[in-house]
Short mmCIF file of C-alpha atoms in Angstrom, two decimals:
data_model
loop_
_atom_site.label_atom_id
_atom_site.label_comp_id
_atom_site.label_asym_id
_atom_site.label_seq_id
_atom_site.Cartn_x
_atom_site.Cartn_y
_atom_site.Cartn_z
CA UNK A 820 68.12 118.25 -211.03
CA UNK A 821 69.35 116.63 -208.76
CA UNK A 822 67.43 117.21 -204.58
CA UNK A 823 67.92 116.06 -201.55
CA UNK A 824 65.52 115.00 -198.94
CA UNK A 825 66.67 114.09 -196.01
CA UNK A 826 63.34 113.84 -193.26
CA UNK A 827 62.92 110.96 -191.09
CA UNK A 828 58.63 111.88 -191.47
CA UNK A 829 58.27 109.17 -193.48
CA UNK A 830 54.67 110.83 -194.46
CA UNK A 831 56.57 113.98 -195.04
CA UNK A 832 59.13 112.65 -197.39
CA UNK A 833 57.24 109.82 -199.02
CA UNK A 834 55.17 113.25 -199.78
CA UNK A 835 57.51 114.82 -201.23
CA UNK A 836 59.49 112.58 -202.70
CA UNK A 837 56.23 111.48 -205.12
CA UNK A 838 55.57 115.83 -205.53
CA UNK A 839 59.46 116.35 -206.97
CA UNK A 840 59.48 112.73 -208.94
CA UNK A 841 56.64 114.11 -210.96
CA UNK A 842 58.24 116.98 -211.97
CA UNK A 843 61.11 116.13 -212.93
CA UNK A 844 63.85 116.03 -210.34
CA UNK A 845 66.14 113.30 -209.49
CA UNK A 846 65.56 112.62 -205.53
CA UNK A 847 67.73 111.10 -203.39
CA UNK A 848 67.16 110.33 -200.05
CA UNK A 849 68.88 110.84 -196.83
CA UNK A 850 67.57 109.60 -193.18
CA UNK A 851 69.26 110.97 -190.83
CA UNK A 852 72.09 114.30 -190.44
CA UNK A 853 75.16 113.04 -190.82
CA UNK A 854 74.03 110.63 -194.04
CA UNK A 855 72.42 114.10 -196.09
CA UNK A 856 76.25 115.90 -194.95
CA UNK A 857 77.90 113.27 -196.74
CA UNK A 858 75.42 112.61 -199.77
CA UNK A 859 75.83 116.68 -200.28
CA UNK A 860 79.49 116.57 -199.78
CA UNK A 861 80.45 113.87 -202.58
CA UNK A 862 81.54 114.81 -205.80
CA UNK A 863 78.48 115.13 -208.02
CA UNK A 864 75.81 114.98 -205.25
CA UNK A 865 72.93 117.15 -205.00
CA UNK A 866 73.15 120.82 -204.83
CA UNK A 867 69.30 121.11 -203.68
CA UNK A 868 68.64 119.96 -199.86
CA UNK A 869 65.79 120.06 -198.12
CA UNK A 870 66.24 118.97 -195.39
CA UNK A 871 63.91 118.42 -191.63
CA UNK A 872 64.90 119.90 -188.78
CA UNK A 873 64.99 116.52 -185.81
CA UNK A 874 67.17 114.36 -187.35
CA UNK A 875 68.85 111.41 -185.67
CA UNK A 876 72.85 111.56 -185.39
CA UNK A 877 72.95 115.76 -186.65
CA UNK A 878 70.12 118.02 -186.79
CA UNK A 879 69.12 120.08 -190.30
CA UNK A 880 70.27 123.51 -188.30
CA UNK A 881 73.85 121.72 -187.20
CA UNK A 882 73.44 120.50 -191.03
CA UNK A 883 73.11 123.88 -192.06
CA UNK A 884 75.88 125.12 -190.00
CA UNK A 885 78.62 122.47 -191.24
CA UNK A 886 77.98 122.89 -194.71
CA UNK A 887 78.32 127.05 -194.69
CA UNK A 888 81.26 126.37 -192.58
CA UNK A 889 83.27 124.09 -195.17
CA UNK A 890 85.22 126.43 -197.70
CA UNK A 891 84.00 123.89 -200.68
CA UNK A 892 83.37 126.92 -203.57
CA UNK A 893 80.00 124.35 -205.07
CA UNK A 894 77.23 126.46 -203.49
CA UNK A 895 74.61 123.69 -201.87
CA UNK A 896 70.47 126.18 -201.81
CA UNK A 897 69.69 124.26 -198.54
CA UNK A 898 66.11 124.22 -197.33
CA UNK A 899 64.28 123.05 -194.27
CA UNK A 900 61.26 122.49 -193.44
CA UNK A 901 59.75 121.43 -190.39
CA UNK A 902 56.90 121.49 -188.61
CA UNK A 903 59.19 123.96 -186.01
CA UNK A 904 56.88 126.94 -186.45
CA UNK A 905 57.88 129.67 -184.28
CA UNK A 906 59.46 132.68 -184.82
CA UNK A 907 62.72 132.29 -182.92
CA UNK A 908 63.07 129.08 -184.85
CA UNK A 909 63.19 130.61 -188.19
CA UNK A 910 65.70 132.84 -187.24
CA UNK A 911 67.90 130.17 -186.05
CA UNK A 912 67.71 128.32 -189.09
CA UNK A 913 67.93 130.80 -191.14
CA UNK A 914 71.53 132.42 -188.65
CA UNK A 915 72.23 128.94 -189.10
CA UNK A 916 72.94 129.22 -192.95
CA UNK A 917 69.47 127.66 -194.32
CA UNK A 918 68.10 129.67 -197.86
CA UNK A 919 64.59 129.38 -196.79
CA UNK A 920 62.28 128.14 -194.27
CA UNK A 921 59.11 126.01 -194.63
CA UNK A 922 57.08 125.08 -191.89
CA UNK A 923 54.39 121.88 -191.79
CA UNK A 924 51.86 120.97 -193.01
CA UNK A 925 53.38 121.26 -195.92
CA UNK A 926 52.38 123.45 -198.61
CA UNK A 927 53.56 121.13 -201.68
CA UNK A 928 52.32 124.43 -204.59
CA UNK A 929 54.42 127.07 -202.22
CA UNK A 930 57.35 124.37 -201.95
CA UNK A 931 56.98 124.31 -205.72
CA UNK A 932 57.76 128.00 -205.69
CA UNK A 933 60.41 127.92 -203.43
CA UNK A 934 62.22 125.12 -205.47
CA UNK A 935 61.93 127.77 -208.30
CA UNK A 936 63.58 130.21 -205.97
CA UNK A 937 66.59 128.31 -205.21
CA UNK A 938 66.60 126.77 -208.68
CA UNK A 939 67.22 130.33 -209.41
CA UNK A 940 69.90 130.92 -207.32
CA UNK A 941 71.87 127.63 -208.02
CA UNK A 942 71.70 129.00 -212.06
CA UNK A 943 72.96 132.46 -210.92
CA UNK A 944 76.26 131.17 -208.77
CA UNK A 945 76.56 129.29 -211.50
CA UNK A 946 76.50 131.83 -214.22
CA UNK A 947 79.37 133.55 -211.30
CA UNK A 948 81.44 130.19 -211.45
CA UNK A 949 81.70 130.61 -215.03
CA UNK A 950 82.28 134.44 -215.11
CA UNK A 951 85.28 133.79 -212.90
CA UNK A 952 86.78 130.98 -214.37
CA UNK A 953 86.69 132.86 -217.74
CA UNK A 954 88.11 136.20 -215.53
CA UNK A 955 90.66 133.53 -214.40
CA UNK A 956 92.03 132.26 -217.94
CA UNK A 957 92.04 135.77 -219.47
CA UNK A 958 93.96 137.55 -216.81
CA UNK A 959 96.48 134.31 -216.70
CA UNK A 960 96.65 132.78 -220.52
CA UNK A 961 98.14 134.43 -223.71
CA UNK A 962 95.08 134.81 -225.94
CA UNK A 963 96.60 134.67 -229.27
CA UNK A 964 98.97 131.02 -227.96
CA UNK A 965 97.18 130.19 -224.71
CA UNK A 966 99.90 129.35 -223.99
CA UNK A 967 100.60 131.30 -219.88
CA UNK A 968 101.37 134.67 -219.99
CA UNK A 969 104.15 136.90 -219.15
CA UNK A 970 103.00 137.66 -215.40
CA UNK A 971 101.41 133.90 -215.50
CA UNK A 972 105.24 132.28 -216.36
CA UNK A 973 106.88 135.10 -214.12
CA UNK A 974 104.62 133.91 -211.69
CA UNK A 975 105.34 130.46 -211.36
CA UNK A 976 108.98 130.68 -211.91
CA UNK A 977 109.33 133.08 -208.67
CA UNK A 978 107.82 129.70 -207.05
CA UNK A 979 109.75 126.63 -208.92
CA UNK A 980 112.80 128.81 -207.54
CA UNK A 981 111.99 129.86 -204.51
CA UNK A 982 110.42 125.37 -204.13
CA UNK A 983 114.02 124.78 -205.69
CA UNK A 984 115.56 127.12 -202.84
CA UNK A 985 114.05 124.73 -200.26
CA UNK A 986 114.57 121.33 -201.44
CA UNK A 987 117.79 122.01 -202.63
CA UNK A 988 116.84 120.21 -206.03
CA UNK A 989 117.72 121.76 -209.72
CA UNK A 990 116.09 123.37 -211.96
CA UNK A 991 116.25 125.04 -215.14
CA UNK A 992 114.51 127.25 -217.59
CA UNK A 993 114.73 127.49 -221.65
CA UNK A 994 114.50 130.68 -223.74
CA UNK A 995 113.83 130.29 -226.84
CA UNK A 996 113.25 132.91 -230.25
CA UNK A 997 111.44 132.48 -233.29
CA UNK A 998 114.19 132.34 -235.96
CA UNK A 999 113.63 135.58 -238.30
CA UNK A 1000 110.32 135.77 -237.32
CA UNK A 1001 110.44 139.53 -238.74
CA UNK A 1002 110.75 138.49 -242.02
CA UNK A 1003 107.79 136.32 -241.71
CA UNK A 1004 105.35 139.10 -240.96
CA UNK A 1005 106.91 141.60 -243.51
CA UNK A 1006 106.23 138.11 -246.41
CA UNK A 1007 102.98 136.38 -245.55
CA UNK A 1008 101.40 139.54 -242.60
CA UNK A 1009 100.63 139.59 -239.25
CA UNK A 1010 97.93 137.27 -240.02
CA UNK A 1011 100.74 134.87 -240.72
CA UNK A 1012 103.05 135.55 -237.97
CA UNK A 1013 100.14 134.83 -236.10
CA UNK A 1014 99.09 130.88 -237.44
CA UNK A 1015 102.50 130.63 -237.32
CA UNK A 1016 102.96 131.72 -233.71
CA UNK A 1017 100.53 129.60 -232.69
CA UNK A 1018 101.72 126.44 -233.77
CA UNK A 1019 105.12 127.43 -232.97
CA UNK A 1020 102.79 127.44 -229.58
CA UNK A 1021 101.43 124.24 -229.56
CA UNK A 1022 104.45 121.70 -230.96
CA UNK A 1023 106.48 122.96 -227.48
CA UNK A 1024 103.80 123.15 -225.59
CA UNK A 1025 103.40 119.02 -226.86
CA UNK A 1026 107.25 118.41 -226.72
CA UNK A 1027 107.21 119.54 -223.19
CA UNK A 1028 107.15 117.40 -220.01
CA UNK A 1029 103.91 117.63 -217.98
CA UNK A 1030 104.74 119.54 -215.24
CA UNK A 1031 106.56 121.56 -216.97
CA UNK A 1032 105.62 125.00 -217.98
CA UNK A 1033 105.30 126.61 -221.14
CA UNK A 1034 104.50 131.01 -221.54
CA UNK A 1035 104.88 133.94 -224.00
CA UNK A 1036 107.84 135.92 -222.33
CA UNK A 1037 107.18 138.68 -225.60
CA UNK A 1038 105.97 138.54 -229.09
CA UNK A 1039 107.96 135.60 -229.98
CA UNK A 1040 110.47 134.85 -227.17
CA UNK A 1041 108.84 131.87 -225.58
CA UNK A 1042 109.90 130.50 -221.91
CA UNK A 1043 109.46 127.33 -220.79
CA UNK A 1044 110.12 126.78 -216.49
CA UNK A 1045 110.88 123.28 -215.85
CA UNK A 1046 110.97 122.40 -212.58
CA UNK A 1047 113.58 119.40 -210.93
CA UNK A 1048 115.40 119.65 -213.94
CA UNK A 1049 119.45 119.06 -214.07
CA UNK A 1050 121.80 120.74 -217.16
CA UNK A 1051 121.68 116.62 -219.49
CA UNK A 1052 117.31 116.63 -218.87
CA UNK A 1053 116.69 120.10 -219.96
CA UNK A 1054 119.43 119.67 -222.84
CA UNK A 1055 116.89 116.91 -224.46
CA UNK A 1056 113.71 118.77 -223.51
CA UNK A 1057 115.03 122.52 -225.44
CA UNK A 1058 117.12 119.54 -228.36
CA UNK A 1059 113.15 117.65 -228.45
CA UNK A 1060 112.06 121.12 -228.69
CA UNK A 1061 113.85 122.41 -231.69
CA UNK A 1062 113.85 119.34 -233.42
CA UNK A 1063 110.00 119.98 -233.08
CA UNK A 1064 109.45 123.47 -234.32
CA UNK A 1065 111.17 122.52 -237.12
CA UNK A 1066 109.99 119.29 -237.82
CA UNK A 1067 108.12 119.81 -240.50
CA UNK A 1068 106.12 123.36 -242.86
CA UNK A 1069 103.63 125.56 -240.64
CA UNK A 1070 100.61 126.48 -243.15
CA UNK A 1071 99.57 129.61 -242.43
CA UNK A 1072 96.40 129.82 -245.27
CA UNK A 1073 98.39 128.99 -248.55
CA UNK A 1074 102.25 129.28 -248.34
CA UNK A 1075 103.98 126.74 -246.94
CA UNK A 1076 105.89 128.49 -244.60
CA UNK A 1077 108.85 126.06 -242.76
CA UNK A 1078 110.24 127.70 -239.22
CA UNK A 1079 112.97 127.36 -236.81
CA UNK A 1080 113.92 128.16 -233.00
CA UNK A 1081 116.68 128.89 -231.26
CA UNK A 1082 116.79 128.66 -227.68
CA UNK A 1083 118.94 129.32 -224.33
CA UNK A 1084 119.00 127.24 -221.35
CA UNK A 1085 120.27 128.38 -217.69
CA UNK A 1086 120.20 125.71 -215.00
CA UNK A 1087 120.10 126.62 -210.98
CA UNK A 1088 121.25 124.04 -208.92
CA UNK A 1089 120.36 125.23 -205.37
CA UNK A 1090 118.54 128.12 -206.45
CA UNK A 1091 121.59 129.70 -206.45
CA UNK A 1092 120.16 132.22 -208.74
CA UNK A 1093 117.72 135.34 -208.69
CA UNK A 1094 115.50 135.00 -210.77
CA UNK A 1095 116.37 137.78 -213.27
CA UNK A 1096 120.08 136.35 -213.09
CA UNK A 1097 118.86 133.15 -214.39
CA UNK A 1098 116.07 135.41 -217.01
CA UNK A 1099 119.44 137.27 -217.96
CA UNK A 1100 122.14 134.04 -218.23
CA UNK A 1101 119.28 131.65 -221.03
CA UNK A 1102 118.70 135.26 -223.08
CA UNK A 1103 122.57 135.42 -223.45
CA UNK A 1104 122.89 131.34 -223.83
CA UNK A 1105 119.22 132.46 -226.63
CA UNK A 1106 121.71 135.21 -228.40
CA UNK A 1107 124.33 132.80 -228.41
CA UNK A 1108 122.27 130.53 -230.05
CA UNK A 1109 121.28 132.82 -232.84
CA UNK A 1110 125.29 133.90 -233.10
CA UNK A 1111 126.22 131.00 -233.97
CA UNK A 1112 124.02 130.57 -236.82
CA UNK A 1113 120.29 130.00 -235.15
CA UNK A 1114 117.76 126.71 -234.54
CA UNK A 1115 119.94 125.49 -232.55
CA UNK A 1116 120.83 124.79 -228.42
CA UNK A 1117 123.44 126.33 -225.48
CA UNK A 1118 123.99 126.44 -222.70
CA UNK A 1119 124.53 128.88 -220.10
CA UNK A 1120 128.17 129.02 -218.60
CA UNK A 1121 126.87 130.48 -214.93
CA UNK A 1122 125.06 128.06 -213.18
CA UNK A 1123 123.86 129.48 -209.53
CA UNK B 132 29.71 97.69 -178.94
CA UNK B 133 28.54 99.93 -181.45
CA UNK B 134 30.89 103.12 -182.16
CA UNK B 135 29.77 106.05 -183.79
CA UNK B 136 32.20 107.07 -186.31
CA UNK B 137 32.86 110.84 -186.78
CA UNK B 138 31.64 112.74 -189.97
CA UNK B 139 35.38 113.01 -191.51
CA UNK B 140 34.58 116.40 -192.02
CA UNK B 141 35.16 116.55 -188.00
CA UNK B 142 38.52 115.45 -188.43
CA UNK B 143 40.02 116.40 -192.21
CA UNK B 144 38.90 118.41 -194.87
CA UNK B 145 38.72 116.33 -197.71
CA UNK B 146 39.39 118.62 -200.31
CA UNK B 147 42.49 119.80 -199.40
CA UNK B 148 43.92 115.83 -198.76
CA UNK B 149 42.92 115.13 -202.32
CA UNK B 150 44.68 118.82 -203.19
CA UNK B 151 48.12 117.17 -201.01
CA UNK B 152 47.83 114.25 -203.23
CA UNK B 153 47.12 115.41 -206.13
CA UNK B 154 44.03 113.47 -206.70
CA UNK B 155 45.87 110.34 -206.38
CA UNK B 156 44.42 107.91 -204.80
CA UNK B 157 47.57 105.96 -205.56
CA UNK B 158 49.64 107.82 -203.58
CA UNK B 159 46.66 108.39 -201.21
CA UNK B 160 46.53 104.68 -200.49
CA UNK B 161 50.47 104.10 -199.40
CA UNK B 162 50.42 107.23 -197.19
CA UNK B 163 48.37 106.05 -195.41
CA UNK B 164 49.64 102.79 -195.15
CA UNK B 165 52.83 105.01 -194.03
CA UNK B 166 51.02 106.64 -191.44
CA UNK B 167 49.07 104.06 -189.46
CA UNK B 168 52.51 102.22 -189.09
CA UNK B 169 54.65 104.82 -188.26
CA UNK B 170 52.29 106.52 -186.14
CA UNK B 171 51.81 102.87 -184.39
CA UNK B 172 54.83 102.97 -183.45
CA UNK B 173 55.43 106.58 -182.24
CA UNK B 174 51.90 106.71 -180.32
CA UNK B 175 54.42 103.26 -178.55
CA UNK B 176 57.48 105.41 -178.43
CA UNK B 177 55.48 108.24 -176.64
CA UNK B 178 54.21 105.82 -173.68
CA UNK B 179 57.23 104.55 -173.76
CA UNK B 180 59.23 107.93 -172.77
CA UNK B 181 56.45 108.53 -170.17
CA UNK B 182 56.90 105.62 -168.38
CA UNK B 183 60.25 106.53 -168.50
CA UNK B 184 60.03 110.21 -168.14
CA UNK B 185 62.00 110.91 -170.77
CA UNK B 186 61.40 114.48 -171.96
CA UNK B 187 64.18 114.22 -175.55
CA UNK B 188 62.50 110.36 -176.06
CA UNK B 189 58.80 112.78 -175.45
CA UNK B 190 59.23 115.94 -177.67
CA UNK B 191 61.39 114.23 -180.59
CA UNK B 192 57.99 110.91 -180.78
CA UNK B 193 55.89 114.01 -180.30
CA UNK B 194 57.17 116.38 -182.56
CA UNK B 195 57.92 113.95 -185.40
CA UNK B 196 53.72 112.64 -185.46
CA UNK B 197 52.59 116.21 -185.50
CA UNK B 198 54.53 116.87 -188.91
CA UNK B 199 52.94 113.55 -190.09
CA UNK B 200 49.63 114.29 -188.81
CA UNK B 201 49.61 117.75 -189.43
CA UNK B 202 49.74 116.27 -193.58
CA UNK B 203 46.42 115.19 -193.43
CA UNK B 204 44.54 117.12 -190.22
CA UNK B 205 45.94 120.54 -189.09
CA UNK B 206 43.20 120.29 -187.33
CA UNK B 207 42.14 117.81 -185.07
CA UNK B 208 45.17 115.70 -183.95
CA UNK B 209 47.86 117.76 -184.40
CA UNK B 210 46.42 120.29 -181.28
CA UNK B 211 46.47 117.13 -179.02
CA UNK B 212 50.33 116.97 -179.71
CA UNK B 213 51.00 121.10 -179.83
CA UNK B 214 49.44 119.84 -176.27
CA UNK B 215 51.44 116.76 -175.96
CA UNK B 216 54.64 118.76 -177.18
CA UNK B 217 53.77 121.88 -174.50
CA UNK B 218 53.85 119.15 -171.55
CA UNK B 219 56.08 117.40 -172.65
CA UNK B 220 58.99 121.18 -172.61
CA UNK B 221 57.26 121.50 -169.25
CA UNK B 222 58.34 118.73 -168.67
CA UNK B 223 54.38 117.62 -166.83
CA UNK B 224 55.02 113.75 -167.40
CA UNK B 225 51.14 113.31 -165.30
CA UNK B 226 50.06 115.84 -167.41
CA UNK B 227 52.02 114.26 -170.95
CA UNK B 228 50.16 110.48 -169.02
CA UNK B 229 46.36 112.19 -170.29
CA UNK B 230 46.70 113.46 -172.96
CA UNK B 231 48.50 110.17 -174.36
CA UNK B 232 45.88 108.45 -173.87
CA UNK B 233 42.91 109.84 -175.47
CA UNK B 234 45.65 110.65 -178.68
CA UNK B 235 45.52 107.12 -179.37
CA UNK B 236 41.53 106.99 -180.60
CA UNK B 237 42.88 110.94 -182.42
CA UNK B 238 44.73 108.98 -184.37
CA UNK B 239 42.81 105.76 -184.48
CA UNK B 240 39.96 108.36 -185.27
CA UNK B 241 42.41 109.91 -187.92
CA UNK B 242 43.20 106.39 -189.88
CA UNK B 243 39.50 105.87 -189.92
CA UNK B 244 38.72 109.22 -191.65
CA UNK B 245 41.54 108.40 -194.15
CA UNK B 246 40.72 105.21 -195.10
CA UNK B 247 36.98 106.26 -195.68
CA UNK B 248 38.05 109.11 -197.70
CA UNK B 249 39.93 107.09 -199.72
CA UNK B 250 36.77 104.25 -200.69
CA UNK B 251 34.60 107.52 -201.39
CA UNK B 252 37.21 107.99 -204.47
CA UNK B 253 38.14 111.72 -205.71
CA UNK B 254 35.35 114.20 -205.18
#
């Protein structure tokens, strides 16, 4: 574990450094407050710090205030280690954002015990962030395919329509629907159907541009949002998706299954279409693709 | 001139110092060396601050030396430094000059006591 010591008292600094190095810490040293701030704010910088109060350029208390005012989600556990031993100093230090306060002369065993507290808090914070990330993924991703879920893709579409309207740039949506999917489910069971959906989703995600968004709109319906994309580019992407999905058999277990997809493209040239109108236009084009024999791309006649 | 060497135990607690360095002789030797150099610098800085009647500089140097001296001898040298800190805060530069005058000797005695402790080895 990395730890930062910022102390201009060379005796305390050397003593703490030796004590912590013997206990397996990776010790980083700063000679003043500004140097300490830069080390703590660096990507992958120490998250545990022992800070002297009185330091050149930026004192330990001001350093605590600066770090706590930052909106960086990374939490740093800050311990003030100082000879300022009056009660009002302790209160001021803790109110400034220090997590703990140790007075000099140093008791190293006490320092060690307090560092264990810091490590526990940092571990809990890490677990909290991991849980938040899991919940964020669960709230925005489709469990089966890993694509954006309906709510997330609709939100992205809404944002993209707003952006296109502001910029006056074109954008497109593609609505795709796997052909004869009910038959696949009836023949190979729901597990077979799920495997087909997963593999088709992967193929679609690999066919779009890096900044396009792919979401599961419904059962076997996929919605793709294409920012800054005109009709010609949207058609190229849609055709690539169609080819890719149909490219080879999808193998859910023992049986080989070939699947195709029909796609409807709708283009919004200057933010002229509302969200629901754009979805409906893509849906109508998809219906046309189904009517015209499936495994094909159709473009909506209306464009905003 | 014969000087009477004050017993170590009047200045510091040998057992406590060895505990602080976890019985590490090399570490103690290094700390003494660091302390000797730093204390000389700070005592000199205090003298300059008193002459210049610079309250902040005097407070800073006193505070800093209080931290490092306190590592070894919380009882003796620190008491003088606490007194000097109060005079700096007042500020009372004349009083500070008097206390500063005896601080140099106290620091020397502390350094000698530490050297004797090191020579005697871990008890």
